Amino acid sequence: MKERDIRPKEIFKRFLQLAKEDIDTFFSDKKDFVHVSCPACDKDKGDFQFEKNGFDYVSCNFCNTLYVNPRPKQEVISEYYTHSKSTKYWSEHFYKDTEEQRRKGIFRPRAEFIREFLNKKGIEALDVFMDIGAGYGSFLEEIRDFDLADEIIAIEPSEYLAEICKNKGFNVIPLPLEKANKILKKKADCATSFELFEHLYAPKDFLIGVKNLLSKEGYFLFTTLNIDGFDLQVLWEKSDSISPPHHLNFFNLDSAEILLKRCGFEVISKSTPGKLDLDIVKNNYREKDVELNRFLKYLIEKTDDNVQTEFQTFLQKNKLSSHMHIIAKAI
């Protein structure tokens, strides 16, 4: 799988352009920014790393989480995700235009992973399965095709995306997570959330909300960006993944576990199954003239596909990819 397969260049470029325009509309008044402690460990001592698009990123001295500080207030962020041009574009174009590529490369493998996980636990089918931030509903279609749950629930606050999920036959709660618990009739045995954690104003509040939606010893599976991973470490502030105001939090495997424990979860597994680290660095080097050291230039320019595939496999096996996957259990 290549970066272009799931993130076509022109579509993603347009999204980033709109996001920069939205900053002037929603985040020009720094009075709406507030100081926060580390979203992982809650320590309040971090070192400034860089400024990007008017947002300051600091690194926690205790757990090495990278995060925006100060950051816009929760209500400003909510307004942004409700009315911004970039969010609308992502919902109405990005999901639609990349659905089939992502279904094959991401959603089906995720559903297969969950099936294997449940089989290892001796679970044939769940009573209730829930996806938080269900988007276009493609992943839930794969869960349904594998017959992994008696009831499937999509939590999707976007009115446009919630309607799409509903048209696909899912039980949809068209509300933010913190409001979903008030109308949920059954607790979920398993909940998932993909590429959402990095967007949150208050990750701790989110995890507490997730736990309230889970049955006793229910499972929570999620993915997010790993700041200790290869492409983020190499590209750093030049990485398109570090893109405020969308991405506010960059945990690592250890700091994510710190937060999960604080919120009443036990971590079952931590992994970095990312497939795109080297491809992302390669694309930045070739298309944006990003400076690399001599070894990385040699790796990109002089080695063949087999060597580069092996290098990516090395990153996966040694938990050095920038895409991390965590399974936790409510305790």
C-alpha positions as a Python dict, from the first residue, in 0.01 Angstrom:
ca = {
    (1, 'M'): (0, 0, 0),
    (2, 'K'): (122, 350, -90),
    (3, 'E'): (30, 688, 54),
    (4, 'R'): (-140, 788, -271),
    (5, 'D'): (-375, 487, -242),
    (6, 'I'): (-549, 623, 67),
    (7, 'R'): (-456, 991, 54),
    (8, 'P'): (-458, 1114, -308),
    (9, 'K'): (-220, 1405, -343),
    (10, 'E'): (-453, 1661, -496),
    (11, 'I'): (-739, 1585, -259),
    (12, 'F'): (-515, 1604, 47),
    (13, 'K'): (-345, 1919, -81),
    (14, 'R'): (-683, 2087, -121),
    (15, 'F'): (-784, 1981, 230),
    (16, 'L'): (-467, 2129, 383),
    (17, 'Q'): (-520, 2451, 188),
    (18, 'L'): (-876, 2485, 321),
    (19, 'A'): (-756, 2410, 674),
    (20, 'K'): (-511, 2701, 656),
    (21, 'E'): (-789, 2930, 533),
    (22, 'D'): (-1010, 2815, 821),
    (23, 'I'): (-748, 2921, 1072),
    (24, 'D'): (-805, 3286, 985),
    (25, 'T'): (-1179, 3240, 1020),
    (26, 'F'): (-1195, 3046, 1346),
    (27, 'F'): (-865, 3087, 1530),
    (28, 'S'): (-731, 3436, 1462),
    (29, 'D'): (-825, 3562, 1809),
    (30, 'K'): (-568, 3420, 2052),
    (31, 'K'): (-795, 3521, 2340),
    (32, 'D'): (-981, 3199, 2259),
    (33, 'F'): (-668, 2995, 2339),
    (34, 'V'): (-615, 2840, 2683),
    (35, 'H'): (-316, 2687, 2857),
    (36, 'V'): (-341, 2310, 2915),
    (37, 'S'): (-137, 2046, 3092),
    (38, 'C'): (-2, 1743, 2908),
    (39, 'P'): (-304, 1550, 2774),
    (40, 'A'): (-138, 1219, 2866),
    (41, 'C'): (21, 1253, 3210),
    (42, 'D'): (-127, 1589, 3321),
    (43, 'K'): (219, 1726, 3407),
    (44, 'D'): (258, 2095, 3332),
    (45, 'K'): (618, 2119, 3220),
    (46, 'G'): (709, 2101, 2855),
    (47, 'D'): (959, 2248, 2612),
    (48, 'F'): (859, 2451, 2308),
    (49, 'Q'): (939, 2262, 1987),
    (50, 'F'): (807, 2469, 1697),
    (51, 'E'): (526, 2692, 1572),
    (52, 'K'): (308, 2588, 1282),
    (53, 'N'): (25, 2788, 1127),
    (54, 'G'): (3, 3001, 1439),
    (55, 'F'): (-9, 2706, 1682),
    (56, 'D'): (270, 2627, 1930),
    (57, 'Y'): (373, 2265, 1986),
    (58, 'V'): (545, 2163, 2309),
    (59, 'S'): (691, 1830, 2419),
    (60, 'C'): (613, 1702, 2768),
    (61, 'N'): (929, 1666, 2976),
    (62, 'F'): (782, 1365, 3156),
    (63, 'C'): (623, 1145, 2885),
    (64, 'N'): (737, 1305, 2556),
    (65, 'T'): (385, 1365, 2426),
    (66, 'L'): (382, 1642, 2164),
    (67, 'Y'): (80, 1869, 2193),
    (68, 'V'): (-57, 2212, 2107),
    (69, 'N'): (-31, 2452, 2400),
    (70, 'P'): (-203, 2689, 2440),
    (71, 'R'): (-495, 2556, 2236),
    (72, 'P'): (-836, 2685, 2129),
    (73, 'K'): (-1121, 2643, 2374),
    (74, 'Q'): (-1346, 2340, 2337),
    (75, 'E'): (-1642, 2546, 2211),
    (76, 'V'): (-1428, 2709, 1941),
    (77, 'I'): (-1302, 2370, 1823),
    (78, 'S'): (-1658, 2237, 1817),
    (79, 'E'): (-1768, 2535, 1609),
    (80, 'Y'): (-1480, 2471, 1373),
    (81, 'Y'): (-1570, 2105, 1319),
    (82, 'T'): (-1932, 2198, 1265),
    (83, 'H'): (-1892, 2483, 1017),
    (84, 'S'): (-1541, 2489, 865),
    (85, 'K'): (-1472, 2450, 494),
    (86, 'S'): (-1201, 2189, 549),
    (87, 'T'): (-1428, 1969, 761),
    (88, 'K'): (-1703, 1993, 501),
    (89, 'Y'): (-1457, 1905, 226),
    (90, 'W'): (-1324, 1608, 421),
    (91, 'S'): (-1675, 1478, 486),
    (92, 'E'): (-1822, 1532, 141),
    (93, 'H'): (-1523, 1467, -85),
    (94, 'F'): (-1238, 1287, 86),
    (95, 'Y'): (-1450, 1003, 231),
    (96, 'K'): (-1641, 955, -92),
    (97, 'D'): (-1344, 977, -328),
    (98, 'T'): (-1124, 737, -131),
    (99, 'E'): (-1385, 493, 2),
    (100, 'E'): (-1301, 191, -212),
    (101, 'Q'): (-924, 228, -176),
    (102, 'R'): (-957, 260, 200),
    (103, 'R'): (-1206, -27, 219),
    (104, 'K'): (-955, -263, 62),
    (105, 'G'): (-640, -128, 226),
    (106, 'I'): (-769, -28, 571),
    (107, 'F'): (-1128, -112, 666),
    (108, 'R'): (-1138, -479, 565),
    (109, 'P'): (-804, -559, 731),
    (110, 'R'): (-927, -384, 1047),
    (111, 'A'): (-1242, -594, 1053),
    (112, 'E'): (-1034, -907, 994),
    (113, 'F'): (-808, -810, 1283),
    (114, 'I'): (-1107, -768, 1514),
    (115, 'R'): (-1247, -1103, 1403),
    (116, 'E'): (-914, -1272, 1485),
    (117, 'F'): (-895, -1092, 1819),
    (118, 'L'): (-1245, -1207, 1916),
    (119, 'N'): (-1169, -1562, 1806),
    (120, 'K'): (-864, -1570, 2031),
    (121, 'K'): (-1087, -1458, 2317),
    (122, 'G'): (-1336, -1734, 2235),
    (123, 'I'): (-1603, -1484, 2131),
    (124, 'E'): (-1807, -1581, 1825),
    (125, 'A'): (-2017, -1267, 1813),
    (126, 'L'): (-2062, -958, 2026),
    (127, 'D'): (-2393, -835, 2157),
    (128, 'V'): (-2322, -469, 2078),
    (129, 'F'): (-2038, -325, 1867),
    (130, 'M'): (-1984, 50, 1843),
    (131, 'D'): (-1767, 273, 1624),
    (132, 'I'): (-1704, 627, 1748),
    (133, 'G'): (-1662, 872, 1463),
    (134, 'A'): (-1802, 627, 1210),
    (135, 'G'): (-1757, 858, 911),
    (136, 'Y'): (-1880, 704, 588),
    (137, 'G'): (-1972, 376, 759),
    (138, 'S'): (-1741, 169, 539),
    (139, 'F'): (-1565, 0, 830),
    (140, 'L'): (-1897, -92, 990),
    (141, 'E'): (-2008, -250, 664),
    (142, 'E'): (-1708, -481, 690),
    (143, 'I'): (-1795, -563, 1053),
    (144, 'R'): (-2148, -646, 940),
    (145, 'D'): (-2024, -862, 651),
    (146, 'F'): (-1821, -1069, 898),
    (147, 'D'): (-2130, -1100, 1122),
    (148, 'L'): (-1930, -996, 1428),
    (149, 'A'): (-2212, -843, 1633),
    (150, 'D'): (-2585, -874, 1688),
    (151, 'E'): (-2618, -495, 1699),
    (152, 'I'): (-2393, -234, 1539),
    (153, 'I'): (-2402, 129, 1651),
    (154, 'A'): (-2244, 426, 1476),
    (155, 'I'): (-2168, 738, 1678),
    (156, 'E'): (-2127, 1018, 1424),
    (157, 'P'): (-2195, 1383, 1513),
    (158, 'S'): (-2170, 1508, 1152),
    (159, 'E'): (-2524, 1543, 1019),
    (160, 'Y'): (-2409, 1464, 665),
    (161, 'L'): (-2211, 1152, 759),
    (162, 'A'): (-2471, 1033, 1010),
    (163, 'E'): (-2729, 1030, 732),
    (164, 'I'): (-2499, 821, 513),
    (165, 'C'): (-2452, 568, 794),
    (166, 'K'): (-2825, 559, 851),
    (167, 'N'): (-2888, 494, 481),
    (168, 'K'): (-2649, 201, 504),
    (169, 'G'): (-2877, 48, 764),
    (170, 'F'): (-2692, 122, 1087),
    (171, 'N'): (-2827, 234, 1421),
    (172, 'V'): (-2685, 587, 1435),
    (173, 'I'): (-2642, 819, 1732),
    (174, 'P'): (-2591, 1158, 1563),
    (175, 'L'): (-2434, 1320, 1868),
    (176, 'P'): (-2091, 1384, 2016),
    (177, 'L'): (-1963, 1108, 2243),
    (178, 'E'): (-2033, 1295, 2566),
    (179, 'K'): (-2404, 1315, 2480),
    (180, 'A'): (-2440, 963, 2337),
    (181, 'N'): (-2442, 795, 2678),
    (182, 'K'): (-2769, 968, 2767),
    (183, 'I'): (-2964, 789, 2494),
    (184, 'L'): (-2770, 462, 2458),
    (185, 'K'): (-2994, 175, 2565),
    (186, 'K'): (-2725, -95, 2583),
    (187, 'K'): (-2361, -90, 2680),
    (188, 'A'): (-2116, -189, 2408),
    (189, 'D'): (-1902, -502, 2442),
    (190, 'C'): (-1647, -350, 2207),
    (191, 'A'): (-1592, 5, 2082),
    (192, 'T'): (-1352, 138, 1821),
    (193, 'S'): (-1220, 478, 1724),
    (194, 'F'): (-983, 541, 1437),
    (195, 'E'): (-772, 851, 1367),
    (196, 'L'): (-976, 1055, 1614),
    (197, 'F'): (-758, 1077, 1925),
    (198, 'E'): (-520, 1332, 1775),
    (199, 'H'): (-810, 1575, 1714),
    (200, 'L'): (-946, 1592, 2067),
    (201, 'Y'): (-938, 1896, 2291),
    (202, 'A'): (-951, 1678, 2603),
    (203, 'P'): (-849, 1314, 2541),
    (204, 'K'): (-902, 1223, 2908),
    (205, 'D'): (-1267, 1331, 2897),
    (206, 'F'): (-1308, 1134, 2576),
    (207, 'L'): (-1171, 813, 2731),
    (208, 'I'): (-1391, 851, 3038),
    (209, 'G'): (-1684, 889, 2798),
    (210, 'V'): (-1581, 573, 2615),
    (211, 'K'): (-1562, 378, 2939),
    (212, 'N'): (-1913, 491, 3031),
    (213, 'L'): (-2038, 341, 2704),
    (214, 'L'): (-1869, 4, 2758),
    (215, 'S'): (-1994, -300, 2944),
    (216, 'K'): (-1785, -435, 3230),
    (217, 'E'): (-1450, -549, 3088),
    (218, 'G'): (-1555, -424, 2746),
    (219, 'Y'): (-1283, -367, 2488),
    (220, 'F'): (-1173, -43, 2328),
    (221, 'L'): (-960, -54, 2012),
    (222, 'F'): (-822, 265, 1865),
    (223, 'T'): (-556, 402, 1636),
    (224, 'T'): (-375, 731, 1649),
    (225, 'L'): (-44, 889, 1550),
    (226, 'N'): (275, 787, 1732),
    (227, 'I'): (510, 1082, 1774),
    (228, 'D'): (801, 842, 1829),
    (229, 'G'): (740, 688, 1487),
    (230, 'F'): (972, 709, 1188),
    (231, 'D'): (809, 955, 949),
    (232, 'L'): (704, 1198, 1223),
    (233, 'Q'): (1051, 1195, 1377),
    (234, 'V'): (1219, 1245, 1039),
    (235, 'L'): (988, 1516, 906),
    (236, 'W'): (893, 1675, 1241),
    (237, 'E'): (735, 2019, 1186),
    (238, 'K'): (740, 1965, 807),
    (239, 'S'): (511, 1665, 837),
    (240, 'D'): (166, 1712, 685),
    (241, 'S'): (33, 1497, 969),
    (242, 'I'): (128, 1773, 1211),
    (243, 'S'): (-146, 1994, 1079),
    (244, 'P'): (-320, 2228, 1322),
    (245, 'P'): (-599, 2289, 1397),
    (246, 'H'): (-688, 1929, 1313),
    (247, 'H'): (-411, 1747, 1499),
    (248, 'L'): (-356, 1871, 1852),
    (249, 'N'): (-216, 1564, 2030),
    (250, 'F'): (67, 1328, 1938),
    (251, 'F'): (100, 1050, 2192),
    (252, 'N'): (353, 770, 2196),
    (253, 'L'): (296, 410, 2302),
    (254, 'D'): (396, 474, 2663),
    (255, 'S'): (213, 804, 2709),
    (256, 'A'): (-107, 660, 2561),
    (257, 'E'): (-89, 380, 2818),
    (258, 'I'): (-34, 634, 3097),
    (259, 'L'): (-356, 810, 2998),
    (260, 'L'): (-554, 488, 2957),
    (261, 'K'): (-456, 376, 3308),
    (262, 'R'): (-559, 714, 3447),
    (263, 'C'): (-903, 662, 3290),
    (264, 'G'): (-963, 309, 3419),
    (265, 'F'): (-836, 94, 3134),
    (266, 'E'): (-591, -192, 3121),
    (267, 'V'): (-379, -204, 2806),
    (268, 'I'): (-400, -544, 2636),
    (269, 'S'): (-168, -476, 2343),
    (270, 'K'): (31, -196, 2181),
    (271, 'S'): (158, -211, 1825),
    (272, 'T'): (259, 7, 1530),
    (273, 'P'): (133, -174, 1219),
    (274, 'G'): (186, 128, 992),
    (275, 'K'): (271, 62, 627),
    (276, 'L'): (346, 411, 498),
    (277, 'D'): (633, 562, 700),
    (278, 'L'): (905, 526, 440),
    (279, 'D'): (671, 606, 152),
    (280, 'I'): (564, 930, 324),
    (281, 'V'): (926, 1033, 382),
    (282, 'K'): (1011, 941, 23),
    (283, 'N'): (726, 1151, -115),
    (284, 'N'): (826, 1453, 96),
    (285, 'Y'): (1187, 1420, -17),
    (286, 'R'): (1099, 1398, -385),
    (287, 'E'): (812, 1644, -402),
    (288, 'K'): (899, 1905, -138),
    (289, 'D'): (1279, 1894, -131),
    (290, 'V'): (1280, 1801, 237),
    (291, 'E'): (1638, 1766, 360),
    (292, 'L'): (1740, 1416, 471),
    (293, 'N'): (2061, 1274, 609),
    (294, 'R'): (2293, 1069, 391),
    (295, 'F'): (2167, 731, 509),
    (296, 'L'): (1802, 810, 435),
    (297, 'K'): (1894, 950, 93),
    (298, 'Y'): (2077, 627, 19),
    (299, 'L'): (1784, 418, 143),
    (300, 'I'): (1542, 605, -83),
    (301, 'E'): (1758, 651, -390),
    (302, 'K'): (1978, 342, -404),
    (303, 'T'): (1788, 50, -253),
    (304, 'D'): (1522, -158, -427),
    (305, 'D'): (1161, -229, -331),
    (306, 'N'): (1255, -543, -138),
    (307, 'V'): (1495, -356, 90),
    (308, 'Q'): (1246, -74, 145),
    (309, 'T'): (969, -323, 224),
    (310, 'E'): (1197, -493, 475),
    (311, 'F'): (1277, -157, 632),
    (312, 'Q'): (906, -83, 680),
    (313, 'T'): (859, -430, 827),
    (314, 'F'): (1144, -353, 1069),
    (315, 'L'): (959, -38, 1180),
    (316, 'Q'): (640, -237, 1235),
    (317, 'K'): (803, -517, 1432),
    (318, 'N'): (1001, -285, 1655),
    (319, 'K'): (711, -45, 1725),
    (320, 'L'): (874, 240, 1537),
    (321, 'S'): (598, 327, 1290),
    (322, 'S'): (405, 653, 1325),
    (323, 'H'): (72, 467, 1312),
    (324, 'M'): (-14, 300, 1642),
    (325, 'H'): (-287, 59, 1740),
    (326, 'I'): (-391, -5, 2099),
    (327, 'I'): (-634, -251, 2256),
    (328, 'A'): (-752, -174, 2608),
    (329, 'K'): (-1004, -323, 2846),
    (330, 'A'): (-1232, -135, 3085),
    (331, 'I'): (-1159, -240, 3442),
}
